[in-house]
Tab-separated table of C-alpha atoms in Angstrom:
chain	number	residue	atom	x	y	z
S	1	UNK	CA	-52.760	43.589	77.641
S	2	UNK	CA	-53.250	47.314	77.394
S	3	UNK	CA	-56.746	48.960	76.972
S	4	UNK	CA	-57.419	52.606	76.261
S	5	UNK	CA	-60.221	54.363	77.964
S	6	UNK	CA	-60.631	57.071	75.373
S	7	UNK	CA	-61.729	55.151	72.264
S	8	UNK	CA	-58.238	54.367	70.943
S	9	UNK	CA	-58.342	52.310	67.772
S	10	UNK	CA	-54.800	50.944	68.277
S	11	UNK	CA	-55.437	49.023	71.488
S	12	UNK	CA	-58.292	50.087	73.618
S	13	UNK	CA	-61.945	50.446	74.221
S	14	UNK	CA	-64.733	52.889	73.756
S	15	UNK	CA	-67.702	53.886	75.890
S	16	UNK	CA	-69.887	51.272	74.164
S	17	UNK	CA	-70.131	47.598	75.230
S	18	UNK	CA	-67.413	46.600	72.788
S	19	UNK	CA	-63.750	46.424	73.566
S	20	UNK	CA	-61.517	46.950	70.540
S	21	UNK	CA	-57.973	45.711	70.079
S	22	UNK	CA	-55.514	45.281	67.288
S	23	UNK	CA	-56.784	41.840	66.537
S	24	UNK	CA	-60.391	42.969	66.334
S	25	UNK	CA	-63.435	43.220	68.577
S	26	UNK	CA	-63.772	41.551	71.876
S	27	UNK	CA	-66.870	40.554	73.602
S	28	UNK	CA	-68.236	42.673	76.545
S	29	UNK	CA	-67.485	39.902	78.988
S	30	UNK	CA	-63.779	40.520	78.578
S	31	UNK	CA	-64.144	43.977	80.161
S	32	UNK	CA	-64.011	42.422	83.544
S	33	UNK	CA	-60.773	40.586	82.771
S	34	UNK	CA	-58.246	41.589	85.539
S	35	UNK	CA	-55.460	41.568	82.923
S	36	UNK	CA	-56.876	44.664	81.258
S	37	UNK	CA	-55.333	47.873	82.465
S	38	UNK	CA	-55.129	51.496	81.203
S	39	UNK	CA	-52.324	52.369	78.748
S	40	UNK	CA	-49.213	53.867	80.233
S	41	UNK	CA	-48.264	57.394	79.265
S	42	UNK	CA	-46.446	57.491	75.921
S	43	UNK	CA	-47.581	54.049	74.831
S	44	UNK	CA	-50.013	55.518	72.407
S	45	UNK	CA	-47.235	57.567	70.882
S	46	UNK	CA	-44.959	54.560	70.555
S	47	UNK	CA	-47.748	52.663	68.808
S	48	UNK	CA	-48.155	55.456	66.339
S	49	UNK	CA	-44.439	55.482	65.670
S	50	UNK	CA	-44.571	51.703	64.935
S	51	UNK	CA	-47.175	52.448	62.263
S	52	UNK	CA	-44.807	54.965	60.585
S	53	UNK	CA	-41.802	52.630	60.610
S	54	UNK	CA	-42.230	51.195	57.119
S	55	UNK	CA	-39.267	50.148	54.987
S	56	UNK	CA	-40.299	52.722	52.313
S	57	UNK	CA	-40.345	55.547	54.919
S	58	UNK	CA	-37.005	54.436	56.280
S	59	UNK	CA	-35.467	54.502	52.775
S	60	UNK	CA	-36.993	57.955	52.206
S	61	UNK	CA	-35.566	59.375	55.435
S	62	UNK	CA	-32.096	57.858	54.705
S	63	UNK	CA	-32.158	59.307	51.189
S	64	UNK	CA	-33.133	62.698	52.639
S	65	UNK	CA	-30.137	62.395	55.023
S	66	UNK	CA	-27.850	61.625	52.066
S	67	UNK	CA	-29.115	64.760	50.224
S	68	UNK	CA	-28.147	66.792	53.361
S	69	UNK	CA	-24.812	65.019	53.545
S	70	UNK	CA	-23.768	66.185	50.130
S	71	UNK	CA	-25.558	69.487	50.354
S	72	UNK	CA	-23.453	70.392	53.365
S	73	UNK	CA	-20.330	69.228	51.599
S	74	UNK	CA	-20.846	71.518	48.652
S	75	UNK	CA	-22.310	74.484	50.453
S	76	UNK	CA	-18.724	75.520	51.278
S	77	UNK	CA	-17.712	75.168	47.641
S	78	UNK	CA	-20.506	77.614	46.758
S	79	UNK	CA	-19.020	80.366	48.985
S	80	UNK	CA	-15.419	79.430	48.884
S	81	UNK	CA	-14.269	82.770	47.437
S	82	UNK	CA	-16.068	84.572	50.303
S	83	UNK	CA	-14.350	82.358	52.822
S	84	UNK	CA	-11.006	83.033	51.182
S	85	UNK	CA	-11.566	86.773	51.348
S	86	UNK	CA	-12.831	86.661	54.918
S	87	UNK	CA	-9.820	84.769	56.218
S	88	UNK	CA	-7.402	86.371	53.799
S	89	UNK	CA	-5.601	83.142	52.826
S	90	UNK	CA	-3.889	81.894	49.691
S	91	UNK	CA	-5.327	79.510	47.148
S	92	UNK	CA	-3.206	76.629	48.637
S	93	UNK	CA	-4.552	77.231	52.104
S	94	UNK	CA	-8.144	77.494	50.970
S	95	UNK	CA	-7.571	74.203	49.181
S	96	UNK	CA	-6.860	72.620	52.549
S	97	UNK	CA	-10.536	72.789	53.359
S	98	UNK	CA	-11.358	70.049	50.944
S	99	UNK	CA	-8.123	68.157	51.466
S	100	UNK	CA	-8.730	67.947	55.241
S	101	UNK	CA	-12.319	67.043	54.713
S	102	UNK	CA	-11.578	64.200	52.363
S	103	UNK	CA	-8.684	62.857	54.439
S	104	UNK	CA	-10.749	62.748	57.604
S	105	UNK	CA	-13.665	61.165	55.631
S	106	UNK	CA	-11.230	58.587	54.261
S	107	UNK	CA	-9.620	57.637	57.516
S	108	UNK	CA	-12.910	57.512	59.439
S	109	UNK	CA	-14.700	55.315	56.855
S	110	UNK	CA	-13.090	51.960	57.906
S	111	UNK	CA	-13.647	52.779	61.552
S	112	UNK	CA	-17.352	53.344	61.031
S	113	UNK	CA	-17.484	50.367	58.831
S	114	UNK	CA	-16.220	48.215	61.697
S	115	UNK	CA	-18.701	49.872	64.168
S	116	UNK	CA	-21.575	49.529	61.667
S	117	UNK	CA	-21.057	45.806	61.385
S	118	UNK	CA	-21.150	45.319	65.180
S	119	UNK	CA	-23.279	47.940	66.886
S	120	UNK	CA	-26.663	49.707	66.516
S	121	UNK	CA	-26.492	51.295	63.154
S	122	UNK	CA	-29.308	53.842	63.461
S	123	UNK	CA	-27.872	55.279	66.640
S	124	UNK	CA	-24.459	55.767	64.901
S	125	UNK	CA	-26.211	57.395	61.941
S	126	UNK	CA	-28.260	59.700	64.073
S	127	UNK	CA	-25.235	60.722	66.210
S	128	UNK	CA	-23.123	61.196	63.105
S	129	UNK	CA	-25.527	63.494	61.355
S	130	UNK	CA	-26.174	65.367	64.550
S	131	UNK	CA	-22.477	65.820	65.121
S	132	UNK	CA	-21.619	67.307	61.699
S	133	UNK	CA	-24.733	69.501	61.870
S	134	UNK	CA	-23.599	71.014	65.196
S	135	UNK	CA	-19.994	71.404	64.010
S	136	UNK	CA	-21.074	73.068	60.730
S	137	UNK	CA	-23.332	75.498	62.709
S	138	UNK	CA	-20.581	76.378	65.167
S	139	UNK	CA	-17.980	76.854	62.327
S	140	UNK	CA	-20.110	79.743	60.980
S	141	UNK	CA	-19.180	81.726	64.159
S	142	UNK	CA	-15.377	81.275	63.900
S	143	UNK	CA	-13.675	84.672	63.618
S	144	UNK	CA	-11.254	85.601	60.854
S	145	UNK	CA	-8.203	85.207	63.179
S	146	UNK	CA	-8.712	81.442	63.545
S	147	UNK	CA	-8.629	79.978	60.058
S	148	UNK	CA	-6.908	76.854	61.432
S	149	UNK	CA	-9.974	76.252	63.558
S	150	UNK	CA	-12.220	76.553	60.483
S	151	UNK	CA	-10.067	73.984	58.686
S	152	UNK	CA	-10.273	71.671	61.789
S	153	UNK	CA	-14.064	72.043	61.761
S	154	UNK	CA	-14.170	70.733	58.169
S	155	UNK	CA	-12.122	67.709	59.242
S	156	UNK	CA	-14.687	67.039	62.021
S	157	UNK	CA	-17.551	67.417	59.533
S	158	UNK	CA	-15.797	64.790	57.308
S	159	UNK	CA	-15.794	62.331	60.221
S	160	UNK	CA	-19.483	62.827	60.795
S	161	UNK	CA	-20.433	62.506	57.157
S	162	UNK	CA	-18.246	59.445	56.894
S	163	UNK	CA	-20.443	57.651	59.437
S	164	UNK	CA	-23.495	58.299	57.364
S	165	UNK	CA	-22.004	57.289	53.974
S	166	UNK	CA	-20.502	54.079	55.367
S	167	UNK	CA	-23.562	52.694	57.206
S	168	UNK	CA	-26.850	54.010	55.747
S	169	UNK	CA	-26.741	51.850	52.485
S	170	UNK	CA	-26.441	48.658	54.659
S	171	UNK	CA	-29.697	49.396	56.405
S	172	UNK	CA	-31.453	49.767	53.032
S	173	UNK	CA	-29.774	46.508	52.034
S	174	UNK	CA	-31.390	44.770	54.943
S	175	UNK	CA	-34.839	46.192	54.315
S	176	UNK	CA	-35.297	45.180	50.695
S	177	UNK	CA	-34.373	42.458	48.297
S	178	UNK	CA	-33.831	41.908	44.591
S	179	UNK	CA	-35.069	44.654	42.189
S	180	UNK	CA	-36.710	46.614	45.000
S	181	UNK	CA	-33.389	46.904	46.724
S	182	UNK	CA	-31.724	48.063	43.512
S	183	UNK	CA	-34.439	50.697	43.028
S	184	UNK	CA	-34.146	51.944	46.634
S	185	UNK	CA	-30.407	52.159	46.470
S	186	UNK	CA	-30.731	54.028	43.105
S	187	UNK	CA	-32.996	56.546	44.824
S	188	UNK	CA	-30.470	56.778	47.684
S	189	UNK	CA	-27.547	57.510	45.430
S	190	UNK	CA	-29.587	59.869	43.231
S	191	UNK	CA	-29.352	62.098	46.306
S	192	UNK	CA	-25.644	62.582	45.537
S	193	UNK	CA	-26.043	64.874	42.515
S	194	UNK	CA	-29.207	66.364	43.967
S	195	UNK	CA	-27.507	67.320	47.187
S	196	UNK	CA	-24.331	68.493	45.391
S	197	UNK	CA	-26.423	70.818	43.221
S	198	UNK	CA	-28.498	72.026	46.160
S	199	UNK	CA	-25.371	72.774	48.114
S	200	UNK	CA	-24.107	75.166	45.493
S	201	UNK	CA	-27.486	76.809	45.209
S	202	UNK	CA	-27.950	76.951	48.958
S	203	UNK	CA	-24.552	78.520	49.473
S	204	UNK	CA	-24.952	81.317	47.042
S	205	UNK	CA	-28.670	81.963	47.741
S	206	UNK	CA	-28.256	82.137	51.531
S	207	UNK	CA	-25.311	84.477	51.102
S	208	UNK	CA	-27.271	86.781	48.825
S	209	UNK	CA	-30.428	86.700	50.943
S	210	UNK	CA	-28.643	87.455	54.217
S	211	UNK	CA	-25.849	89.559	52.765
S	212	UNK	CA	-23.307	87.409	54.717
S	213	UNK	CA	-21.735	84.115	53.623
S	214	UNK	CA	-21.805	82.792	57.190
S	215	UNK	CA	-25.538	82.151	56.856
S	216	UNK	CA	-24.752	79.619	54.114
S	217	UNK	CA	-23.496	77.341	56.950
S	218	UNK	CA	-26.572	77.812	59.142
S	219	UNK	CA	-29.248	76.313	56.999
S	220	UNK	CA	-28.243	72.701	56.484
S	221	UNK	CA	-27.530	72.087	60.222
S	222	UNK	CA	-31.226	72.732	61.034
S	223	UNK	CA	-32.256	70.205	58.428
S	224	UNK	CA	-29.520	67.847	59.655
S	225	UNK	CA	-30.808	67.880	63.239
S	226	UNK	CA	-34.272	67.215	61.927
S	227	UNK	CA	-33.028	64.207	59.912
S	228	UNK	CA	-31.146	62.969	62.994
S	229	UNK	CA	-34.411	62.892	65.036
S	230	UNK	CA	-36.365	61.231	62.198
S	231	UNK	CA	-33.722	58.541	61.853
S	232	UNK	CA	-33.693	57.877	65.619
S	233	UNK	CA	-37.510	57.607	65.754
S	234	UNK	CA	-38.627	56.188	62.444
S	235	UNK	CA	-35.760	54.204	60.924
S	236	UNK	CA	-35.500	50.554	62.153
S	237	UNK	CA	-32.163	48.672	62.602
S	238	UNK	CA	-33.054	45.319	60.991
S	239	UNK	CA	-31.069	42.252	61.790
S	240	UNK	CA	-28.018	42.025	59.456
S	241	UNK	CA	-28.928	39.732	56.588
S	242	UNK	CA	-32.665	39.707	57.368
S	243	UNK	CA	-33.556	40.654	53.804
S	244	UNK	CA	-31.512	37.717	52.524
S	245	UNK	CA	-33.311	35.416	55.018
S	246	UNK	CA	-30.090	35.167	57.090
S	247	UNK	CA	-31.288	37.250	60.052
S	248	UNK	CA	-30.712	35.409	63.298
S	249	UNK	CA	-28.593	32.769	61.696
S	250	UNK	CA	-25.365	34.831	61.537
S	251	UNK	CA	-24.258	34.411	65.122
S	252	UNK	CA	-20.478	34.735	65.118
S	253	UNK	CA	-18.671	37.958	64.326
S	254	UNK	CA	-15.156	37.750	62.787
S	255	UNK	CA	-12.312	40.067	63.604
S	256	UNK	CA	-11.605	43.215	61.554
S	257	UNK	CA	-8.382	41.712	60.230
S	258	UNK	CA	-10.231	38.642	59.041
S	259	UNK	CA	-12.891	40.866	57.396
S	260	UNK	CA	-10.222	42.796	55.473
S	261	UNK	CA	-8.529	39.582	54.356
S	262	UNK	CA	-11.797	38.333	52.983
S	263	UNK	CA	-12.668	41.622	51.296
S	264	UNK	CA	-9.242	41.896	49.688
S	265	UNK	CA	-10.071	38.805	47.575
S	266	UNK	CA	-13.084	40.704	46.153
S	267	UNK	CA	-11.369	44.065	45.581
S	268	UNK	CA	-9.407	43.399	42.384
S	269	UNK	CA	-11.941	45.410	40.346
S	270	UNK	CA	-11.958	48.226	42.948
S	271	UNK	CA	-8.140	48.427	42.864
S	272	UNK	CA	-8.123	48.653	39.062
S	273	UNK	CA	-10.773	51.371	39.279
S	274	UNK	CA	-8.673	53.414	41.727
S	275	UNK	CA	-5.518	53.175	39.612
S	276	UNK	CA	-7.206	53.754	36.260
S	277	UNK	CA	-9.101	56.706	37.729
S	278	UNK	CA	-5.804	58.377	38.686
S	279	UNK	CA	-4.113	57.497	35.410
S	280	UNK	CA	-6.984	58.565	33.328
S	281	UNK	CA	-7.284	62.027	34.833
S	282	UNK	CA	-3.521	62.681	34.471
S	283	UNK	CA	-3.250	61.254	30.952
S	284	UNK	CA	-6.292	63.229	29.876
S	285	UNK	CA	-4.849	66.487	31.139
S	286	UNK	CA	-1.458	65.935	29.434
S	287	UNK	CA	-3.091	64.704	26.182
S	288	UNK	CA	-5.367	67.689	25.943
S	289	UNK	CA	-2.376	70.090	26.564
S	290	UNK	CA	-0.485	68.497	23.674
S	291	UNK	CA	-3.435	68.420	21.287
S	292	UNK	CA	-4.255	72.092	21.952
S	293	UNK	CA	-1.119	72.913	20.047
S	294	UNK	CA	-2.638	71.266	16.987
S	295	UNK	CA	-6.293	72.323	17.163
S	296	UNK	CA	-8.463	74.573	19.262
S	297	UNK	CA	-11.120	71.843	19.421
S	298	UNK	CA	-8.788	69.476	21.322
S	299	UNK	CA	-10.882	69.253	24.438
S	300	UNK	CA	-14.019	67.677	23.022
S	301	UNK	CA	-12.089	65.660	20.456
S	302	UNK	CA	-9.923	63.985	23.088
S	303	UNK	CA	-13.089	63.143	25.099
S	304	UNK	CA	-14.714	61.705	21.946
S	305	UNK	CA	-11.769	59.515	21.006
S	306	UNK	CA	-11.337	58.270	24.586
S	307	UNK	CA	-15.022	57.367	24.843
S	308	UNK	CA	-15.057	55.526	21.520
S	309	UNK	CA	-11.872	53.691	22.307
S	310	UNK	CA	-13.222	52.748	25.770
S	311	UNK	CA	-16.286	51.166	24.141
S	312	UNK	CA	-14.066	48.869	22.045
S	313	UNK	CA	-12.172	47.477	25.065
S	314	UNK	CA	-15.337	47.149	27.191
S	315	UNK	CA	-16.858	45.059	24.372
S	316	UNK	CA	-13.713	42.945	24.306
S	317	UNK	CA	-14.145	42.154	28.067
S	318	UNK	CA	-17.033	39.903	27.304
S	319	UNK	CA	-15.171	38.059	24.555
S	320	UNK	CA	-11.799	37.705	26.373
S	321	UNK	CA	-13.324	36.703	29.711
S	322	UNK	CA	-14.400	33.311	28.282
S	323	UNK	CA	-10.799	32.374	27.682
S	324	UNK	CA	-8.696	34.336	30.144
S	325	UNK	CA	-9.600	36.215	33.258
S	326	UNK	CA	-6.263	38.062	33.189
S	327	UNK	CA	-6.982	39.212	29.653
S	328	UNK	CA	-10.416	40.461	30.875
S	329	UNK	CA	-8.676	42.496	33.610
S	330	UNK	CA	-6.357	44.015	31.099
S	331	UNK	CA	-9.300	45.082	28.911
S	332	UNK	CA	-11.025	46.450	31.965
S	333	UNK	CA	-7.807	48.407	32.857
S	334	UNK	CA	-7.458	50.001	29.383
S	335	UNK	CA	-11.261	50.626	29.036
S	336	UNK	CA	-11.577	52.339	32.393
S	337	UNK	CA	-8.415	54.451	31.828
S	338	UNK	CA	-9.897	55.741	28.546
S	339	UNK	CA	-13.274	56.204	30.245
S	340	UNK	CA	-11.760	58.316	33.036
S	341	UNK	CA	-9.749	60.377	30.502
S	342	UNK	CA	-12.499	62.872	30.042
S	343	UNK	CA	-13.399	63.666	33.688
S	344	UNK	CA	-11.177	66.716	34.136
S	345	UNK	CA	-11.488	67.726	30.501
S	346	UNK	CA	-15.272	67.888	30.696
S	347	UNK	CA	-15.096	70.232	33.645
S	348	UNK	CA	-12.574	72.350	31.741
S	349	UNK	CA	-14.853	72.522	28.739
S	350	UNK	CA	-17.566	73.808	31.066
S	351	UNK	CA	-15.209	76.580	32.330
S	352	UNK	CA	-14.563	77.698	28.694
S	353	UNK	CA	-18.232	78.024	27.609
S	354	UNK	CA	-19.843	79.358	30.801
S	355	UNK	CA	-19.251	82.761	32.314
S	356	UNK	CA	-17.760	82.807	35.889
S	357	UNK	CA	-20.988	84.013	37.566
S	358	UNK	CA	-22.904	80.972	36.265
S	359	UNK	CA	-20.277	78.236	36.632
S	360	UNK	CA	-21.472	76.918	39.972
S	361	UNK	CA	-24.960	76.482	38.643
S	362	UNK	CA	-23.569	74.833	35.473
S	363	UNK	CA	-21.452	72.367	37.413
S	364	UNK	CA	-24.396	71.538	39.587
S	365	UNK	CA	-26.630	71.031	36.608
S	366	UNK	CA	-24.013	68.890	34.853
S	367	UNK	CA	-23.551	66.801	37.968
S	368	UNK	CA	-27.288	66.250	38.334
S	369	UNK	CA	-27.767	65.357	34.625
S	370	UNK	CA	-24.797	63.000	34.427
S	371	UNK	CA	-25.963	61.047	37.502
S	372	UNK	CA	-29.562	61.124	36.340
S	373	UNK	CA	-28.745	59.707	32.954
S	374	UNK	CA	-26.039	57.461	34.276
S	375	UNK	CA	-25.535	55.643	37.603
S	376	UNK	CA	-28.890	56.610	39.159
S	377	UNK	CA	-31.036	54.491	36.891
S	378	UNK	CA	-28.578	52.200	35.083
S	379	UNK	CA	-28.382	49.429	37.731
S	380	UNK	CA	-32.176	49.143	37.781
S	381	UNK	CA	-32.393	49.220	33.950
S	382	UNK	CA	-29.711	46.492	33.592
S	383	UNK	CA	-31.461	44.457	36.289
S	384	UNK	CA	-34.731	44.696	34.282
S	385	UNK	CA	-33.068	43.529	31.143
S	386	UNK	CA	-31.493	40.619	32.992
S	387	UNK	CA	-34.898	39.665	34.505
S	388	UNK	CA	-36.501	39.816	31.095
S	389	UNK	CA	-33.854	37.479	29.636
S	390	UNK	CA	-34.291	35.070	32.536
S	391	UNK	CA	-38.073	34.979	32.075
S	392	UNK	CA	-37.749	34.378	28.367
S	393	UNK	CA	-35.491	31.398	28.826
S	394	UNK	CA	-36.809	30.001	32.104
S	395	UNK	CA	-35.826	26.443	31.292
S	396	UNK	CA	-32.132	27.241	30.584
S	397	UNK	CA	-29.757	27.355	33.533
S	398	UNK	CA	-27.045	28.763	31.230
S	399	UNK	CA	-29.194	31.782	30.335
S	400	UNK	CA	-30.002	32.471	34.022
S	401	UNK	CA	-26.151	32.542	34.471
S	402	UNK	CA	-25.420	34.687	31.377
S	403	UNK	CA	-28.402	37.084	31.547
S	404	UNK	CA	-26.661	39.813	33.576
S	405	UNK	CA	-23.626	39.659	31.334
S	406	UNK	CA	-25.723	40.177	28.230
S	407	UNK	CA	-27.591	42.942	30.002
S	408	UNK	CA	-24.265	44.694	30.627
S	409	UNK	CA	-23.667	44.724	26.870
S	410	UNK	CA	-25.890	47.778	26.894
S	411	UNK	CA	-23.006	49.856	28.385
S	412	UNK	CA	-20.682	49.937	25.370
S	413	UNK	CA	-23.503	51.224	23.168
S	414	UNK	CA	-24.211	54.024	25.663
S	415	UNK	CA	-20.527	54.877	25.746
S	416	UNK	CA	-20.529	55.077	21.898
S	417	UNK	CA	-23.497	57.377	22.182
S	418	UNK	CA	-21.520	59.592	24.600
S	419	UNK	CA	-18.583	59.685	22.183
S	420	UNK	CA	-20.909	60.909	19.411
S	421	UNK	CA	-22.185	63.646	21.654
S	422	UNK	CA	-18.626	64.768	22.309
S	423	UNK	CA	-17.994	64.913	18.494
S	424	UNK	CA	-21.134	67.045	18.199
S	425	UNK	CA	-19.773	69.201	21.042
S	426	UNK	CA	-16.640	69.804	19.004
S	427	UNK	CA	-18.783	71.457	16.210
S	428	UNK	CA	-20.114	74.052	18.626
S	429	UNK	CA	-17.224	74.377	21.098
S	430	UNK	CA	-15.480	77.414	19.563
S	431	UNK	CA	-18.696	79.337	18.978
S	432	UNK	CA	-19.852	78.788	22.543
S	433	UNK	CA	-16.444	79.698	23.835
S	434	UNK	CA	-16.425	82.989	21.836
S	435	UNK	CA	-19.903	83.812	23.082
S	436	UNK	CA	-18.863	83.251	26.722
S	437	UNK	CA	-15.759	85.506	26.200
S	438	UNK	CA	-17.944	88.204	24.664
S	439	UNK	CA	-20.357	88.024	27.589
S	440	UNK	CA	-17.429	88.329	30.040
S	441	UNK	CA	-15.975	91.326	28.191
S	442	UNK	CA	-19.362	92.983	28.071
S	443	UNK	CA	-19.854	92.429	31.843
S	444	UNK	CA	-16.529	93.879	32.767
S	445	UNK	CA	-16.807	97.016	30.610
S	446	UNK	CA	-17.997	100.171	32.386
S	447	UNK	CA	-21.327	101.579	31.148
S	448	UNK	CA	-20.788	103.972	28.289
S	449	UNK	CA	-21.382	107.557	29.053
S	450	UNK	CA	-23.899	109.411	27.030
S	451	UNK	CA	-22.799	112.864	25.885
S	452	UNK	CA	-25.524	115.462	25.402
S	453	UNK	CA	-24.571	118.400	23.127
S	454	UNK	CA	-26.661	121.558	23.082
S	455	UNK	CA	-27.286	123.305	19.854
């Protein structure tokens, strides 16, 4: 047992006749116990850290790290034109920055997934965020003759950020259960639009404040190193499955190949989403190009029709699934394709109605708003509806099974609402486009000279 000699309230004693410990007060007679000894240096600090290691604090720190992850990613996008001018490269070569980043992120994700399932997760997280912070900081000092080295640095940053994105949600999953876990994960993923928007703002603001775009890459690393230390000190690494009351009972670890075979059986929906995402973006671009030959309001109208059509097929999923799972997958395929149709078009609409000097801010605001009104809170809201249905029909096992499905029926109505907003956008699209063009023309015209005539 450890006893403080300076009146410590954690584990220790005071100058009075009473010895205080974590469990309460001890009688004076215990002072002479030979087992009592002064605290070792640093033990008081470790005890204070234990007090701070709450699940809520851990979720907050991990969400902060996720903000930094996306903030660093989009900081480069905020100063990409300055980077292009500095290194004097073409559009295709500057595009390599994002391509190399995403490719390294993609390739590294399964590796970190394997490591995260087998080794200390918080150490991997802390090292990962520290690694990309240092690489980002060093990349700001690369001279203009070494563009290839700058591209390589973005690839290394992608590896570091991949470690964080792959592992951090699993820690939150092991710290919370049920609706609390849904809420905490919603907060965690709300950091994506927040970090994306802050990245654009940070990039342009740091450049303007310092008069040099290199400083845009020197702010987030400082915050990243801070987050790395906080994760190492305050974020626990709970036993895998502890929140699901499986901690300590999962003793055997399967091979990576076995894991992938098991996951492949659950990835049909994911595969459909990947394919429909690609098809939707391509079809949307081609459809808009054709429709522009008929009407100048093609962009918002295509988005409106695709959204309304998607709502029909998503409603059919719930009907068809009772008779045929294959039919349900077909409805999912068509519904998601129509839903993804407007992704690129929406960004294009934004380019038409916002002047170039405000586009980064507009994209950041749109990203923040879409996530705020969409995937940030929707899982929690659907969960609440499902819980309410279960509580209303507590005696029915069938309702407990169907409650989540009925809660998901909210989605088609929201999609219809989105389609109606796109129809409203079509009414104002041309006026806003003309206003943006007028502002651009006004900004590019030289100031008119004033002629003074003497009488």
